[in-house]
Amino acid sequence: MVHRVLGVPVICLTVLLLPLLLEGVDILDAGEVVYHETRTDGVVERGVILECGPILPDVYIWGFTEPGTDTIRAVVYNFGKGPKLQKLAKDLGDLSVITNTASLSIEKLPLAAEGVYTCQALYDTAEGARLYYYYVYLRVLVPVTKPYILMSDSSPIEGTVVTMRCGLENGTGPINYVWEQETREGQLTTMAEINDNNLFNVTEVTRNHTGWYRCVASNKVNQQRSDRIWLDIIFGPDLPQIDVTPYSVTERGYSALERETVSLLCQASSNPPSQYVWFYNNSQVFTGPQFTITRVLRMHTGHYACLAQNTYLNTRSKKTITLTVYYPPDGAPSCSILPANNYNDLALRCTWEGGIPGASLKWTPYVFGNGSEGITNITRIQKGQETANNSVFLCQGSHVAQNEIKSCSVRAWMPYGEPQCSAYATRNNEYLMLSCSWEGGFPRALLWWASSSGDIQGTSEENANILVLQSSATYSGKAFVCYARHPLAKTIKQCVLKLEAPVLITQRSVMSVYEGSDVQLTCILSKNYPITEITWYNNQKQHVLSIPKKYALDRAAAWTNLTVRETDSETDSGQYWCSATNAVGGAEIPITLMVKRYPMPPNVTISKIIYNSRQRTDVDLEWLPQNEGELTGFFIERQRLPLPPKKRSGDPPWEKLVNLEPDARNYQIKNLDPTGTYAIRITAVNHRTIGNPSDIKSPADPPFNAYPAVIGAAIGGMIIATIATVLLFMYVVRNRNNNPRLHDLIFGRQNSQSRENINFPEDEVVEGSDGEKHAGEPGTSAAQGPSMALPRPTATPTNLPPGEEPVNVTITVMASS
Ligand SMILES: *[C@@H]1O[C@H](CO)[C@@H](O)[C@H](O)[C@H]1NC(C)=O
Ligand SMILES: *[C@@H]1O[C@H](CO)[C@@H](O)[C@H](O)[C@H]1NC(C)=O
Ligand SMILES: *[C@@H]1O[C@H](CO)[C@@H](O)[C@H](O)[C@H]1NC(C)=O
Ligand SMILES: *[C@@H]1O[C@H](CO)[C@@H](O)[C@H](O)[C@H]1NC(C)=O
Ligand SMILES: *[C@@H]1O[C@H](CO)[C@@H](O)[C@H](O)[C@H]1NC(C)=O
Ligand SMILES: *[C@@H]1O[C@H](CO)[C@@H](O)[C@H](O)[C@H]1NC(C)=O
Ligand SMILES: *[C@@H]1O[C@H](CO)[C@@H](O)[C@H](O)[C@H]1NC(C)=O
């Protein structure tokens, strides 16, 4: 519309004016017509003045030629009687002639007023009349109206083409368009300035194009600004950005300390805004941008993914991070020392396993080169030569997830003293064991065995080394060396063993002794290794320890004495053996023992044997050795003879009554059964040698004073006693020649030689009836016991006839009680 209004009249006017110009030239030739052209712009609805020369002409005519025509039509004229407006003038706005001029004033200019206005002015001058043609080209301009914006898409997707049009109703061209953007923040930018084209193309919109848009249209007359229009670019989501607080990044990803609060914030640019979903190890754990773990634990380590979604576009993007939860190892580091470089140096090892990341460890004091620090497990070499005994090393462990420093320490020290060697054998000496030990120390010492020629034997061991060898005599006299090495020891230590088979010595290889005494056999072990003991065998080749009552052993380091107790000439004489054996040999030596007997003691004769009262319970016995032989004592035996009817039932046993000193010559036998019949004998002994027993004798009755009691008993007593008494009498009568004393005793004949010199209280009754008392004799008194009796022969012993059995010859006394 603007084009049409402005473009067409220009061309038309030019064409229209040509005849006028030619015509003027013609007039100029005759009367010199002057042509004058001007151009004037008016604005619709406003006023404009069209001038016709500087001074008022005498006659003038205004004509109007419509654009596109060549017809001039009169608008107003003045031939000297005032201006005369034609009808046409009404179509050209409020048209009037300015007083005292020929200029036209048009108010409220209509578009139709556009055209060529021609003022033909005639001036009557002294030189004659002059004609002027004033051509005024009037253009009616239209101001731009308020533009408006049309968009191909007000919510385009990022990357697409957006076309914006600045719409305008009216306005004379050329029109200039300026595109302005106002961001959300209020920042104004001129995006483009385009002449004569109201289209604005954005070939690839970005999110940066989001904002308010205006277009400003302007022409010669004015400029107008449109209302703003919002351009909303749809985009995203972009690749999310994850912020982890507290922020800590390692080569493995994000890290957090156990038990602290960790917040994961996900942001992904998007329009409309993103929807967020969180995943842990591929399982959904949370919806929303910020995922917070209030007390993070080591089990929370893993992959965290944030998924951002644009629900409008149905697009999504995802980002994954790795979160490692740091936690310290349990407990404390552990320290140890190992031997290194063949026991010349120390390897200090410190480990503290567990925990993420690995704990930092550091050895102090720091005496060796670089790199005392390390992670989780470190080993450092410390020169043994440069290390003092009892050096303490400290390993400190620290961890990011723990404030405290934990440490361990270790002390390097040498074993006590020197290595110790010893040898011993297994049971029965089958194997020989060489033991070497160097106890203690940290680290432990290394020990190995070598023969004296230097060959290594067996393996190397720490702390103690036992070399086992098959027992063999070939090792006797050989030496073995145990070597010991410890990193802190400046030199190799050693100890030496020499193996030796036992050697036995005795002081006396023949011993003689009288029987009955103890004897000691001595054996000395002069050298032996491994150490063994002396074993003794008796004359029967029996092990002496199996007969402890007979043998006793006294042992000392170098010797043993075998004591043979109470030697016996028959069983203990002979060859004894002292023997010793170790794993490298054995020895045995004989010792001969001769046990001698003592000579026979003399024969003994019983000089007196008599009941000391009629009670017949005690017997006084006296005896004499027959010659001056050696003797050490006596013993008395008795035999109880059976009653006559029981005779021939075998010999009754001899019963030992008492052992007596060698100087004893008498003895009182007590507590005999008065009704029994006894035989007595006495034997001398010389140590173990027992002499011949004396003659066997039976005690004789005391002198006659026993008789009435016997009689009394016979009268008032038992029938058996009476019969027995009769038998006795018959026997006595029959044997009165053989037993005169018994005969006398029973039949009352007094024998002064048989008178008893002992006066017992119980005998008083008897004595009273007897009426005799033997006072005044030496050594006799009423109070004296039988041991005080003097040994003198008082009774003639009864001699048994040869060939008669004892029963037949022994006096049998029956008494009633
Ligand atoms: C534009 O011009 C037309 C005719 O020339 C007129 O009718 C209309 O009112 C004008 N519009 C404005 C906004 O001036
Ligand atoms: C703008 O884009 C439209 C349609 O895509 C096209 O017709 C027009 O020529 C373009 N204008 C400019 C100035 O690029
Ligand atoms: C948007 O503008 C910013 C800052 O001016 C620029 O860094 C960014 O690259 C722009 N984005 C696009 C998609 O053009
Ligand atoms: C998650 O994944 C990490 C890495 O693969 C793994 O160490 C962790 O044990 C997993 N956690 C669970 C609960 O499966
Ligand atoms: C080294 O120290 C230990 C322990 O204190 C001690 O028993 C040993 O005798 C010492 N050795 C030397 C050679 O000092
Ligand atoms: C062992 O016998 C020897 C020689 O007979 C003797 O010198 C030594 O005292 C005896 N030792 C003992 C404890 O009897
Ligand atoms: C000792 O008595 C025995 C037998 O009783 C006899 O053989 C021996 O000759 C007697 N000795 C002496 C020295 O009378």
GROMACS .gro file of C-alpha atoms and ligand atoms in nm, residues 161 163 197 199-201, ligand 2:
model
   20
  161VAL     CA    1   1.393  -2.200   1.239
  163THR     CA    2   1.044  -1.642   1.150
  197ASN     CA    3   1.166  -0.600   0.517
  199LEU     CA    4   1.063  -1.043   0.836
  200PHE     CA    5   1.325  -1.153   1.087
  201ASN     CA    6   1.453  -1.509   1.049
  819LIG     C1    7   1.288  -1.602   0.611
  819LIG     O1    8   1.232  -1.735   0.609
  819LIG     C2    9   1.123  -1.748   0.519
  819LIG     C3   10   1.066  -1.884   0.533
  819LIG     O2   11   1.153  -1.972   0.583
  819LIG     C4   12   1.175  -1.718   0.380
  819LIG     O3   13   1.072  -1.726   0.296
  819LIG     C5   14   1.236  -1.580   0.377
  819LIG     O4   15   1.290  -1.553   0.254
  819LIG     C6   16   1.342  -1.561   0.478
  819LIG     N1   17   1.388  -1.425   0.488
  819LIG     C7   18   1.514  -1.393   0.514
  819LIG     C8   19   1.543  -1.250   0.522
  819LIG     O5   20   1.599  -1.475   0.527
   0.00000   0.00000   0.00000
